[in-house]
XYZ file of C-alpha atoms in Angstrom:
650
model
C 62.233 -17.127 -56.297
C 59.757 -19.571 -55.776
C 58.548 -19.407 -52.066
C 57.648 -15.917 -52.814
C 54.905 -16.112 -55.547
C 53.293 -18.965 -54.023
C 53.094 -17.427 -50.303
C 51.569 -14.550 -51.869
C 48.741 -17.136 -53.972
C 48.386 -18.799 -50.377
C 47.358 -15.307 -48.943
C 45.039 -14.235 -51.478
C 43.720 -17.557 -51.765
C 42.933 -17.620 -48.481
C 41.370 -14.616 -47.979
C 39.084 -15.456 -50.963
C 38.315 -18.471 -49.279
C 37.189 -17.020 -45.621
C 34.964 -14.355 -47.484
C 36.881 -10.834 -46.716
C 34.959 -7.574 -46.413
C 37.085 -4.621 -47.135
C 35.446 -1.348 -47.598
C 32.015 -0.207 -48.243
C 32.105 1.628 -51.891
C 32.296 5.356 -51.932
C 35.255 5.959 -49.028
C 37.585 7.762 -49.964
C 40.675 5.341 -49.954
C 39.078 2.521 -51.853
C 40.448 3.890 -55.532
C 43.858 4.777 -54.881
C 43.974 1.566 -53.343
C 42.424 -0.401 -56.375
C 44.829 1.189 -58.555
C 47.892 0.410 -55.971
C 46.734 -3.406 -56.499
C 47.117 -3.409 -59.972
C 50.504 -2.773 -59.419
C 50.574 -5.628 -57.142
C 48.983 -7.980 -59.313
C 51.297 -7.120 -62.119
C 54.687 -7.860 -59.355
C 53.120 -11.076 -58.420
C 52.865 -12.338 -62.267
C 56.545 -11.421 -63.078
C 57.444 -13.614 -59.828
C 55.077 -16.435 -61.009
C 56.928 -16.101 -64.377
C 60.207 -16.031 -63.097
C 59.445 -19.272 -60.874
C 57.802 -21.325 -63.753
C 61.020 -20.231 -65.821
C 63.488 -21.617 -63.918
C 61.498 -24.546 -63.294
C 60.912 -25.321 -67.153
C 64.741 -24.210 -67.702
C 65.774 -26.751 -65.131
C 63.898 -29.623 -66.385
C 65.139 -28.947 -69.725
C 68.665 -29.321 -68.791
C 68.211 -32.252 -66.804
C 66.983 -34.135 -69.404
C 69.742 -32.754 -71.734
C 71.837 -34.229 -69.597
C 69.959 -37.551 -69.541
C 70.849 -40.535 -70.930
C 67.412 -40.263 -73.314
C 68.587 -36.685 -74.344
C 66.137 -33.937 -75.549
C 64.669 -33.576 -78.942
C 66.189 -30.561 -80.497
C 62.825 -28.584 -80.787
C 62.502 -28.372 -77.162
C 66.097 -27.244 -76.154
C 65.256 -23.787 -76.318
C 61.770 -24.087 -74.581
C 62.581 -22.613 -71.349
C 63.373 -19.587 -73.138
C 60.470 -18.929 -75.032
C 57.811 -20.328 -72.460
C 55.522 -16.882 -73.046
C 55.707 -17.319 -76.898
C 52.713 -18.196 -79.296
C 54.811 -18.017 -82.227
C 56.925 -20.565 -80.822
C 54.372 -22.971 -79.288
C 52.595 -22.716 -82.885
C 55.393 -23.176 -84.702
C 56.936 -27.326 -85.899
C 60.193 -26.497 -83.707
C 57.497 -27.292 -80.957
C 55.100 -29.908 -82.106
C 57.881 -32.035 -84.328
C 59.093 -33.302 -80.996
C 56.008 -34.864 -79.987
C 56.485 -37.641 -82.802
C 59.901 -38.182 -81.586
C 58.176 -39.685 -78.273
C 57.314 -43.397 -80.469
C 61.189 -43.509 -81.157
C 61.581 -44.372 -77.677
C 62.340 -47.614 -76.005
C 61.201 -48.040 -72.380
C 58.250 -47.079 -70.717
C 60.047 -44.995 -68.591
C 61.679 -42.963 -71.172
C 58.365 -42.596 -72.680
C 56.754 -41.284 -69.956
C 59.667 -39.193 -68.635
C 59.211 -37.472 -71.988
C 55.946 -37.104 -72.449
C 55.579 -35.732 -69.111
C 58.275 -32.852 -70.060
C 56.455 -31.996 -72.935
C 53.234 -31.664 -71.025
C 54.700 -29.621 -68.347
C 56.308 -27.071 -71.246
C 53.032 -26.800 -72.411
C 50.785 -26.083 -68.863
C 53.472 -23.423 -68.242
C 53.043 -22.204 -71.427
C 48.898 -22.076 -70.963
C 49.834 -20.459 -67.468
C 51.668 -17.476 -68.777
C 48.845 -16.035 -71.059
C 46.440 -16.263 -68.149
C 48.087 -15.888 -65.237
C 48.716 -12.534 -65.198
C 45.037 -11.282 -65.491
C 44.235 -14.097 -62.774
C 46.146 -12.710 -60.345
C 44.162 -9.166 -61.343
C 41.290 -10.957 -60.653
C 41.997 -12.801 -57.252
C 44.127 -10.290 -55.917
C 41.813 -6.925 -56.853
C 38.918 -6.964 -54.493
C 34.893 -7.430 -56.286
C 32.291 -5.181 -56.144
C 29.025 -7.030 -54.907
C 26.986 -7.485 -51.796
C 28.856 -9.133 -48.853
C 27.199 -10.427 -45.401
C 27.081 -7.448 -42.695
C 28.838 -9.788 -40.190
C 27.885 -8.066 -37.307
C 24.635 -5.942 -37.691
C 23.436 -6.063 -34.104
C 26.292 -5.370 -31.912
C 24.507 -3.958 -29.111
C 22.445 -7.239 -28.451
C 20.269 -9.340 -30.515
C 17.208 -9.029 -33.124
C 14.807 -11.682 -33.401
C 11.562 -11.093 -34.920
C 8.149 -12.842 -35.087
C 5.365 -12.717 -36.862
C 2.080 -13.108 -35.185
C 0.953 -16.179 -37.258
C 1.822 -19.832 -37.518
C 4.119 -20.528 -40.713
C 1.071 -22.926 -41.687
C -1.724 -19.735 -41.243
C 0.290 -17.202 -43.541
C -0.470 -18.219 -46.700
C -3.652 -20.089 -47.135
C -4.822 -22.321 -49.384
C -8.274 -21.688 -49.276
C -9.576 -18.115 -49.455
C -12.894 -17.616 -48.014
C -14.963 -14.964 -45.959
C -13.370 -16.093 -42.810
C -10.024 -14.507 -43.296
C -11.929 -11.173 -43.721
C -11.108 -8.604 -41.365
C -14.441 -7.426 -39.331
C -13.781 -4.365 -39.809
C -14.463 -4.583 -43.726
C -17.747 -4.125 -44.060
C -17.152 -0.480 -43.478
C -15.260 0.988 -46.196
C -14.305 3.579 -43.702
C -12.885 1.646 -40.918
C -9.585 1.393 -40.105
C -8.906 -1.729 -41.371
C -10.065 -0.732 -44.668
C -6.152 -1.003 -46.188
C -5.978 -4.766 -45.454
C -9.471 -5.270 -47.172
C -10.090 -7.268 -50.349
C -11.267 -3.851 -51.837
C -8.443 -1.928 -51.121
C -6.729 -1.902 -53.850
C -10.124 -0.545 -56.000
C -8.724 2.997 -56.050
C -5.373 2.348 -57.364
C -6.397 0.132 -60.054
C -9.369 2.443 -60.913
C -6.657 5.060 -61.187
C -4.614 2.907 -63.760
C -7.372 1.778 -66.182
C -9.073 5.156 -66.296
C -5.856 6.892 -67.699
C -4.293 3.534 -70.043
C -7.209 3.367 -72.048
C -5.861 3.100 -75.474
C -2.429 3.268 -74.815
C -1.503 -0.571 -75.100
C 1.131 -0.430 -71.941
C 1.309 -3.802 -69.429
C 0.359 -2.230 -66.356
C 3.169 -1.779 -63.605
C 1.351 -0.035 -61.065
C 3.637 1.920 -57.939
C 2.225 1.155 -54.500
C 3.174 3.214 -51.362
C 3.695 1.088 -47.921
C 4.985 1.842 -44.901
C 8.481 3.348 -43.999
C 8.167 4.872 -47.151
C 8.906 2.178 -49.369
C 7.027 0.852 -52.254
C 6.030 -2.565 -54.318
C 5.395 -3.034 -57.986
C 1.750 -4.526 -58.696
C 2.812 -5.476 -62.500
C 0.950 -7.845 -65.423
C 2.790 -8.992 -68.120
C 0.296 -9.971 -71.439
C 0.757 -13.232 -72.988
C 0.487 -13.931 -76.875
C -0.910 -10.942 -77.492
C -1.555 -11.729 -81.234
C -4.384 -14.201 -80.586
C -7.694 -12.435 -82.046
C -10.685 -12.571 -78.771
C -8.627 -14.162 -76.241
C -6.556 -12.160 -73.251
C -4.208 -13.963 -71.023
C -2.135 -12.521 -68.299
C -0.080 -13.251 -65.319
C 0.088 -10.268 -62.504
C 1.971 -10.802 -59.472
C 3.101 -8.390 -56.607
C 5.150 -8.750 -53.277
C 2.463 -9.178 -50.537
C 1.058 -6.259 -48.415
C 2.110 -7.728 -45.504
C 6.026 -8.338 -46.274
C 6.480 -5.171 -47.631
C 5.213 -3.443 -44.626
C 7.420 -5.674 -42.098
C 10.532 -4.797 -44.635
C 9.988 -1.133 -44.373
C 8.801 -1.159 -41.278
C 12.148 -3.045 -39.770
C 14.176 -0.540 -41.963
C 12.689 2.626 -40.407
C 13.471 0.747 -36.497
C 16.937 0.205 -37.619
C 17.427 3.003 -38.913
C 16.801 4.471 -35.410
C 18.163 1.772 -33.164
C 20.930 -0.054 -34.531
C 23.688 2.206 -35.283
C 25.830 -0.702 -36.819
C 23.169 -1.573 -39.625
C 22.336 2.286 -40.723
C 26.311 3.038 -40.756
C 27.126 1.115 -43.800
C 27.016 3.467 -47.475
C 24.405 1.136 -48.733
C 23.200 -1.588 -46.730
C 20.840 -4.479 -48.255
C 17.929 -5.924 -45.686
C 16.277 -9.508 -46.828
C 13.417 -11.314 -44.636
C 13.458 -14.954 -44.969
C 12.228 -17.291 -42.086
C 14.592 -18.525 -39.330
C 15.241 -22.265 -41.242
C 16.311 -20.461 -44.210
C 13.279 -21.337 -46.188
C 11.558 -18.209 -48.564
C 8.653 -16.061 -48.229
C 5.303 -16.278 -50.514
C 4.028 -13.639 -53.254
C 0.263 -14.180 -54.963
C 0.341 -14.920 -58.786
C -2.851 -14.782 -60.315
C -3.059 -15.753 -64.384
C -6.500 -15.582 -66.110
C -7.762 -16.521 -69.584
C -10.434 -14.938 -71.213
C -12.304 -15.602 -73.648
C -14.848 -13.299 -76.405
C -17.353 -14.999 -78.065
C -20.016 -12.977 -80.019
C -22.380 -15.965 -81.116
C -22.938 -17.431 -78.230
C -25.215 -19.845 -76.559
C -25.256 -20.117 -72.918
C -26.149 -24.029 -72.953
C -22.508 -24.638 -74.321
C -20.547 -22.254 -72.513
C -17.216 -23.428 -70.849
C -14.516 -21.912 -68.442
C -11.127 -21.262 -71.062
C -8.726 -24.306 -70.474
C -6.014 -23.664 -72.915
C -3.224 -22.234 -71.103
C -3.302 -22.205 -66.997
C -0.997 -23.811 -64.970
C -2.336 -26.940 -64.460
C -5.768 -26.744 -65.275
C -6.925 -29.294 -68.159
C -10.563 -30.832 -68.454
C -12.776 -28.645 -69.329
C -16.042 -26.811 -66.807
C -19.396 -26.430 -68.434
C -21.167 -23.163 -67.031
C -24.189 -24.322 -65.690
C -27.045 -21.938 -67.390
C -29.011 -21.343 -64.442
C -25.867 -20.056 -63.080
C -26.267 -17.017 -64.956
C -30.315 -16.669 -65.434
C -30.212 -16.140 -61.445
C -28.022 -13.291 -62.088
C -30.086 -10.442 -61.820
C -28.088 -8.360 -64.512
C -27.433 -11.577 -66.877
C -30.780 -12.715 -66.554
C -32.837 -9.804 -67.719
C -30.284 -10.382 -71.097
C -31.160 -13.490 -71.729
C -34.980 -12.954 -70.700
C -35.792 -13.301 -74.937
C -33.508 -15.425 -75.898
C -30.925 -18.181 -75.171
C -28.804 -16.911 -78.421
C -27.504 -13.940 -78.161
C -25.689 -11.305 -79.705
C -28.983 -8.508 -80.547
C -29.420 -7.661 -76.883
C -27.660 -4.811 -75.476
C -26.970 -4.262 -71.762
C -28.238 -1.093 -71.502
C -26.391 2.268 -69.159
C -24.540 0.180 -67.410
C -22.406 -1.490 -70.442
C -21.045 -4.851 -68.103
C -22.471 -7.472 -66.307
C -20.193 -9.565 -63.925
C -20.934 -12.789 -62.175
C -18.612 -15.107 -60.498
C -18.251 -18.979 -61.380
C -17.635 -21.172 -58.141
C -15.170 -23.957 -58.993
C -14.812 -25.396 -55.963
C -16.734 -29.087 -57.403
C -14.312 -29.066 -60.031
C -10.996 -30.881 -59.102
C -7.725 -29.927 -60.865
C -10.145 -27.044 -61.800
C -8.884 -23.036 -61.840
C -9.264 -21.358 -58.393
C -12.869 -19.388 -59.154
C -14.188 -18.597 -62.208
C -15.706 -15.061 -63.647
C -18.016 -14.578 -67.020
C -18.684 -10.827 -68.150
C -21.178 -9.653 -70.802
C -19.956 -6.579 -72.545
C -21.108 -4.098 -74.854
C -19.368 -4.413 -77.896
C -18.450 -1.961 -80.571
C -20.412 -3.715 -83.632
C -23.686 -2.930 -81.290
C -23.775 -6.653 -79.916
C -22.817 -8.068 -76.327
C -20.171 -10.722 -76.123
C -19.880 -13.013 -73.302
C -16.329 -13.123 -71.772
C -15.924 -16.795 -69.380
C -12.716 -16.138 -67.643
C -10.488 -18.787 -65.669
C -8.424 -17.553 -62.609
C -5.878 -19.119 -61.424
C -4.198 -18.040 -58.500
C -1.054 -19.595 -56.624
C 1.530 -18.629 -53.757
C 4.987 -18.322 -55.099
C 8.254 -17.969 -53.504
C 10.149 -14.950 -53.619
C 12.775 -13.289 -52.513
C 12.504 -9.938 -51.854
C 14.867 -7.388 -50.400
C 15.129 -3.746 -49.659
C 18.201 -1.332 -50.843
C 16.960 1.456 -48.770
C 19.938 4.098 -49.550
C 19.618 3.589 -53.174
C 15.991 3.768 -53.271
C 13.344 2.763 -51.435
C 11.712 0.214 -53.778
C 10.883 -3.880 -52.842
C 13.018 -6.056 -54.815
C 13.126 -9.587 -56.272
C 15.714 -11.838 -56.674
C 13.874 -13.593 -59.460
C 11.352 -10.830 -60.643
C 10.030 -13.633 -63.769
C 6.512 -14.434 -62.870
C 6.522 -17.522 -64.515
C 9.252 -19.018 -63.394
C 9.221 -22.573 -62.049
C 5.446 -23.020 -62.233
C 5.495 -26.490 -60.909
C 6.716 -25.524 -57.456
C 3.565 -23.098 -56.860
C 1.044 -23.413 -54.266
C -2.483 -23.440 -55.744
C -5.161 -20.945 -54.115
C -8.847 -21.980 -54.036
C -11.065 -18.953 -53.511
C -14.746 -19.303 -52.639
C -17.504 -16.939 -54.266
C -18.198 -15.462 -50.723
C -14.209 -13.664 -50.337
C -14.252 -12.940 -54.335
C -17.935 -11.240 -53.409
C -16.168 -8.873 -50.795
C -13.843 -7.368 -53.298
C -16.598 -6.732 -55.884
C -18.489 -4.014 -53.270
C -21.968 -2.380 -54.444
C -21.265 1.642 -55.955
C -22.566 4.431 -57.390
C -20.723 5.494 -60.528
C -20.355 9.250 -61.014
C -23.802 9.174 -63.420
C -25.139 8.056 -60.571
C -25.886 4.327 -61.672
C -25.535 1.515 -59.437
C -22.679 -0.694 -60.069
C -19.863 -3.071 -58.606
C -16.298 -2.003 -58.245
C -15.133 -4.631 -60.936
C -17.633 -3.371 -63.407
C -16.760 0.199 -62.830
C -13.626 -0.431 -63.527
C -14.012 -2.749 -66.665
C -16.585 0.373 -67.505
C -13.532 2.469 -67.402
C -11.090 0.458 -69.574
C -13.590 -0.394 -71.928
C -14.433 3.468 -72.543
C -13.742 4.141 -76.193
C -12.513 0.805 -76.911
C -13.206 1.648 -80.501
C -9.551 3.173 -80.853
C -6.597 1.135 -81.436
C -5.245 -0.610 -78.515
C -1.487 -0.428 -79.345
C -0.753 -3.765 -77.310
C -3.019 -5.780 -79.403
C -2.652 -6.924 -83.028
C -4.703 -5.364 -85.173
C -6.142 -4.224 -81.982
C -9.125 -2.725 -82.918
C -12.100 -2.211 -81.307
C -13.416 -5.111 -79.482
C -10.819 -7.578 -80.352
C -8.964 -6.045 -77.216
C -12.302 -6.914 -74.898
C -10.908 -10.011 -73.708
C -7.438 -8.418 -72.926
C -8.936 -5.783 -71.279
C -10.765 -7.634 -69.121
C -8.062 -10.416 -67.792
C -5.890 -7.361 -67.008
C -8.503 -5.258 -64.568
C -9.474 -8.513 -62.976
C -5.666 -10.293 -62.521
C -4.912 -6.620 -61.225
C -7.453 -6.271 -58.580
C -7.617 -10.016 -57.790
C -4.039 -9.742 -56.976
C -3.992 -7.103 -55.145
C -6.403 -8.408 -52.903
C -4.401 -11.566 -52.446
C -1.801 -9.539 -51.487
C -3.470 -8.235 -48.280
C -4.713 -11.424 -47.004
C -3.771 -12.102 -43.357
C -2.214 -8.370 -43.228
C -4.120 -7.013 -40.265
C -2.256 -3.821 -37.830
C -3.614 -5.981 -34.789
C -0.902 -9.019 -36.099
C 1.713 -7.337 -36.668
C 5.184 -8.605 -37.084
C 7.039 -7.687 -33.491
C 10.806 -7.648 -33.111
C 12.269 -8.643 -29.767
C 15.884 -6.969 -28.858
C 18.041 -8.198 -26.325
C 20.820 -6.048 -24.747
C 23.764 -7.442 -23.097
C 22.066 -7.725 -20.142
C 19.175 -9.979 -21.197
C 16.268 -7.129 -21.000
C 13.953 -7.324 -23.518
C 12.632 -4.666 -25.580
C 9.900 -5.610 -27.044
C 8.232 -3.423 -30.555
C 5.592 -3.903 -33.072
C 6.530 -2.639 -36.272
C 5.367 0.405 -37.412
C 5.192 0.860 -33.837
C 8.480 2.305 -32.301
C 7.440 2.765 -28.686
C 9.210 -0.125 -26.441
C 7.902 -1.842 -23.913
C 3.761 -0.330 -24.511
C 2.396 -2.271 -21.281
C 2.893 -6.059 -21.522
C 0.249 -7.706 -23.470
C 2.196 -11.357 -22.765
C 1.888 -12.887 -19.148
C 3.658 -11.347 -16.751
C 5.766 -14.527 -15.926
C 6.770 -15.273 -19.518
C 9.617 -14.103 -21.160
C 8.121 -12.318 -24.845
C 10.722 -14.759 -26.722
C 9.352 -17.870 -24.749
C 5.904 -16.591 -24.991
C 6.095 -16.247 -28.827
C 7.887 -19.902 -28.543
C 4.850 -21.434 -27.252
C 2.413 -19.683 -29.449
C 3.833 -21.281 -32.439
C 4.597 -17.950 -34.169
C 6.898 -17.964 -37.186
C 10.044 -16.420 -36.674
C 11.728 -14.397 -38.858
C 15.785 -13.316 -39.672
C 16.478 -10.318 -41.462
C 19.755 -11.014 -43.267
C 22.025 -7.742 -43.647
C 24.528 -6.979 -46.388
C 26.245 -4.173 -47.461
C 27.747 -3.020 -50.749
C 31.138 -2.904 -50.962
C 34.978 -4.290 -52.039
C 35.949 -7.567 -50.802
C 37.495 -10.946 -51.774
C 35.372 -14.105 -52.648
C 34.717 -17.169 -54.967
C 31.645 -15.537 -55.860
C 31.283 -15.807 -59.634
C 33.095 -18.644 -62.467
C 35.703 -15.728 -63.234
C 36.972 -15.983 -60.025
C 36.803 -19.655 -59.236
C 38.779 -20.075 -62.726
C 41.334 -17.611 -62.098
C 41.841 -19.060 -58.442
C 42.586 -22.283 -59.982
C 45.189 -21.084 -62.343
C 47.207 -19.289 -59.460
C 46.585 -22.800 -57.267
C 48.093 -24.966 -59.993
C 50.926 -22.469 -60.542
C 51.481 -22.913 -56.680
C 51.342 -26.563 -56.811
C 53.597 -27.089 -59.158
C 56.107 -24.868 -57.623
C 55.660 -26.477 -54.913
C 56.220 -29.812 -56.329
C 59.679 -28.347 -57.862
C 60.356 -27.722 -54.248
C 60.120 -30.878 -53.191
C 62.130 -32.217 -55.602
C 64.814 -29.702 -55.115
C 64.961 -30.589 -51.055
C 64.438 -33.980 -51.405
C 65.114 -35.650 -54.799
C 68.584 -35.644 -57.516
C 69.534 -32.473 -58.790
C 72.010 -31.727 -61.311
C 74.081 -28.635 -60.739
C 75.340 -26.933 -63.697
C 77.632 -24.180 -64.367
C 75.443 -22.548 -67.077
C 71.589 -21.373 -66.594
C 71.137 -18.638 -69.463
C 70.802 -17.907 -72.760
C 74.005 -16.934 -73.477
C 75.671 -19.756 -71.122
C 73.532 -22.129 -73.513
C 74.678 -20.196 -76.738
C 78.196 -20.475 -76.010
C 78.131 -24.196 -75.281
C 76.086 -24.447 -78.774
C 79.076 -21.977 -80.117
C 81.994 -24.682 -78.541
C 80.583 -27.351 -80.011
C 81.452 -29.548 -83.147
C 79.273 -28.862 -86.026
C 77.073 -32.028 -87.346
C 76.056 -33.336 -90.532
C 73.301 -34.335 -89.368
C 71.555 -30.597 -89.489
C 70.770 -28.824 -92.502
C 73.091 -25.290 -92.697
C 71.853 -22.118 -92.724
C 71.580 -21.848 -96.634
C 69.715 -25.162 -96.778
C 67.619 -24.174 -93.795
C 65.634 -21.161 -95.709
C 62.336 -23.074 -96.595
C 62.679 -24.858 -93.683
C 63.043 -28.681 -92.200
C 60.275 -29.468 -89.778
C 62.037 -32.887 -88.949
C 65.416 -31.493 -87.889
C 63.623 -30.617 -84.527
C 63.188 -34.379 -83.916
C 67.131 -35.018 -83.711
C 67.854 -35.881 -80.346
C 70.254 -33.550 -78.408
C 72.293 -34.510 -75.512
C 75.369 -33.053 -73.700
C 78.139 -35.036 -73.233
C 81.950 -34.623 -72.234
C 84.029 -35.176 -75.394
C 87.178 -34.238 -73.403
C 89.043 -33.676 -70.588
C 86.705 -30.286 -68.875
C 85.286 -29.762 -72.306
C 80.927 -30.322 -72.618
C 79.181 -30.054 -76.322
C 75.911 -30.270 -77.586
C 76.293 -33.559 -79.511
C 73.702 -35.364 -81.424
C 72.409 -38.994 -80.562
């Protein structure tokens, strides 16, 4: 009765414990199985009930047999162990108050200790039966592919050192060569790059208030959000945002490793729905770009006391004066100002936005570069816009679903989480310069691609601007503006250090210890050896410093696991049910037991039925409105004569 329940709480236990896979969702067995368990769950609680009964039933005769006896209220307990009505009713609590009519520690504690086991059986019965539902019916979730790679072994590495990948300090240097022509073939991993997509997004959202979420294609046909979320909105003049995205880079190795598995490892495409997550060899996460910016309107203005907006970055507190002569060399800001120093009569003319960079790098604790506009305005004025950037590294964890769609996911997907733990970017005029390329708009004006696409947003800003309250007109300037430039600014972070020519290789070993050697988005093996001849690629990429990657593997599917506080709780209700059977075992093998003749109900009602009736209990007629303190009588059984036991009262 009692080795059976707890051998099967052992099992389950157990296999919770070690982490079993079972099936992958979708096969065909898995829910005629599931329902099968149910069935199994429900046998195990009637054998945990059956085990705690007897054990409660036992104690409860022992001590009526005792020389302490039992209080009257708890005589029946082992009969009624599943009952609220009874465990919420005086025949139960009365009893605890007979405990201070006790003499001897002993006696105290040998009742006290029989009044708290009643009741943890009691608890155990209302919850162990969906507890063993729980532990015993497998989970749905996302369990480690144990073994991915069974024809050899993956290692991948990407063609920088861990301390090159995500630099502090932008500046011209980690250009490409290639970039100053827009039509070379580096042109995707360009500052620029991401001018046509953005252009896209502002020239159709207008007026129509949304945050932008903007859907990037990468290789291997998966994709990465570019996304800005507004904050405080209702401030009148002021726009602050925080865009973020998953870098270029990382979402091409992802996709890229998914479309050679795919193809060469049968073990990780065979799984319904497999899960792929880059992280570096040490365990430690990968980077993203975050990039918040405050802006700024003011329409009186005067460019001697102009200052970089301090109010609400990430770390960024004392305040940046904007040096006038900073602006009066700008071409475009200094034919503005060429009448007057306060300004809001002068208009800009065609070309409705002038743009100029503020370098920051003097400034410490300062935002990573700063920006000042001058905009047309509705009311027939220009405002000047300063805007602060700041821009950080953030870590991430991304991972690919690739059967469900083929979308870049986050763990964490909150931009703003955990601010203190980001890496702060400095970025020098020179980069920032790169991204802002000369153009021809379609009037055939010359331009800059962050004023044609401010140009494009701004168009009509005289409607309402649903995102904004009131929203009108050019209350929404400032808004408008933090959004195109935390947009493009991060989407050129994103690219940094993403070049075709450094691209992420994976290294597979067979069972024979060749090496096959691929570049990602490159599927031919073994191209002709671009590593000396007498190296090894694994010891070759050793020496080079090169960080190495591991692309965890899980698949979706049934399986048992203390993943989740349901679990863990319900786990430790079947362990304490085991324990204590366990303990009754112990006893029973090893410690004084009192055999006797009668177990049941009606053994126990037929003893009460042969014995002499008291005084000391109220009868049935005086018994309707009830008498809580009866149930404190003591209640022993005792041999009056010769073969002949009653219940008799102490």
């Amino acid at each position: 009765m009692h080795a059976a329940p707890i051998a099967m709480t052992v099992w389950f236990l157990a296999s919770s414990g070690r982490g079993v896979y079972w099936k992958d969702d979708g096969v065909e067995v898995v829910n005629a199985t599931l329902k099968a368990l149910q069935f199994l769950a429900k046998f195990h609680e009637i054998l945990m009930g059956a085990s705690l009964g007897k054990i409660a039933l036992e104690r409860i005769h022992y001590a009526l047999c005792s020389s302490n006896g039992l209080p009257l209220g708890l005589a029946t307990a082992g009969y009624q162990i599943s009952s609220v009505p009874y465990f919420m009713s005086s025949e139960f609590w009365q009893p605890l108050h007979a405990v201070r009519l006790l003499s001897g520690t002993r006696a105290i504690i040998s009742r006290a200790s029989l009044l708290g086991l009643i009741f943890v059986i009691f608890l155990l019965t209302l919850v162990m039966g969906p507890s063993s539902a729980v532990v015993i019916i497998p989970s749905l979730d996302w369990w480690d592919h144990t073994d991915p790679y069974p024809e050899g072994s993956e290692r991948a590495f990407m063609r920088y050192k861990r301390s090159d990948l995500w630099p502090t300090s932008i500046t011209k240097d980690l250009i490409p060569p290639g970039c100053a022509d827009i039509e070379s073939p580096d042109a995707e991993y360009c500052p620029y790059s991401g001018y046509e997509m953005v252009s896209e997004w502002v020239g159709t959202h207008q007026n129509q208030g949304q945050a932008p979420n903007i859907t990037i294609a990468g290789h291997g046909g998966v994709t990465r959000h570019l996304a800005s979320l507004p904050t405080d909105i209702g401030k009148k003049n002021v726009g602050q945002t925080t865009t973020s995205t998953v870098g270029y880079k990382e979402a091409w190795d992802l996709g890229a490793f998914w479309q050679y598995a795919d193809g060469q490892s049968r073990s990780l495409a065979q799984p319904s729905r497999p899960r792929i997550a880059p992280s570096f060899l040490d365990g430690t996460k990968i980077f993203k770009p975050v990039v918040q910016i405050e802006c700024v309107a003011h329409y009186t203005w005067s460019i001697q006391d102009l200052e970089l907006p301090r109010q609400w970055l990430t770390g960024y507190v004392d305040p940046w004066i904007i040096q006038p002569s900073t602006l009066l060399s700008q071409p475009k800001f200094g034919g503005l100002f060429s009448n007057t120093t306060e300004g809001n009569q002068s208009r800009l003319g065609q070309i409705s936005t002038a743009f100029t960079w503020i370098d920051t790098s003097d400034m410490d604790g300062g935002p990573s570069i700063g920006a000042v506009f001058a905009v047309n305005t509705p009311n027939e004025s220009v405002a000047l816009v300063p805007c602060s950037v700041g821009a950080y590294w953030k870590e991430t964890s991304i991972f690919l679903d690739p059967k469900s769609d083929r979308m870049i996911h986050e763990e964490a997907s909150d931009p703003l989480e955990s601010p203190m733990l980001w890496k702060n970017i400095r970025i020098t005029p020179d980069w920032a310069d790169a991204m802002n390329r000369n153009l021809t708009d379609d009037n055939g004006l010359e331009t800059t691609y962050v004023q044609d696409m401010l140009e494009r947003f701004n168009n009509n800003s005289s409607s309402p601007v649903i995102f904004s309250e009131p929203g009108y007109g050019q209350e929404s300037i400032p808004w408008r503006i933090s959004t195109t430039l935390g947009l493009y600014l991060t989407e050129a972070l994103a690219r940094v250090q993403s070049t075709y020519w450094n691209g992420t290789v994976i290294c597979h070993t067979d069972k024979t210890d060749q090496e096959n050697v691929y570049i990602l988005g490159n599927l031919n093996a073994n191209d002709p050896q671009w590593w000396p001849q007498d190296k090894s690629f694994t010891e070759y990429a050793q020496e080079q410093g090169w960080a190495e990657l591991k692309f965890t593997v899980a698949r979706y599917g049934y399986g048992w696991g203390f993943r989740d506080l349901p679990i863990k709780l319900a786990a430790a209700v079947l362990a304490l049910q085991a324990l204590i059977g366990l303990v009754y075992i112990g006893h029973v093998l090893f410690g004084r037991r009192i055999r006797l003749p009668w177990s049941s109900m009606g053994d126990t009602l037929v003893l009460g039925m042969n014995s002499s009736p008291s005084r000391k209990l109220p009868t049935a007629a005086s018994s309707e409105h009830g008498n809580s303190r009866m149930w404190q009588e003591t209640v022993k059984i005792r041999k009056v004569e010769k073969s002949h036991l009653e219940l008799v009262l102490a």
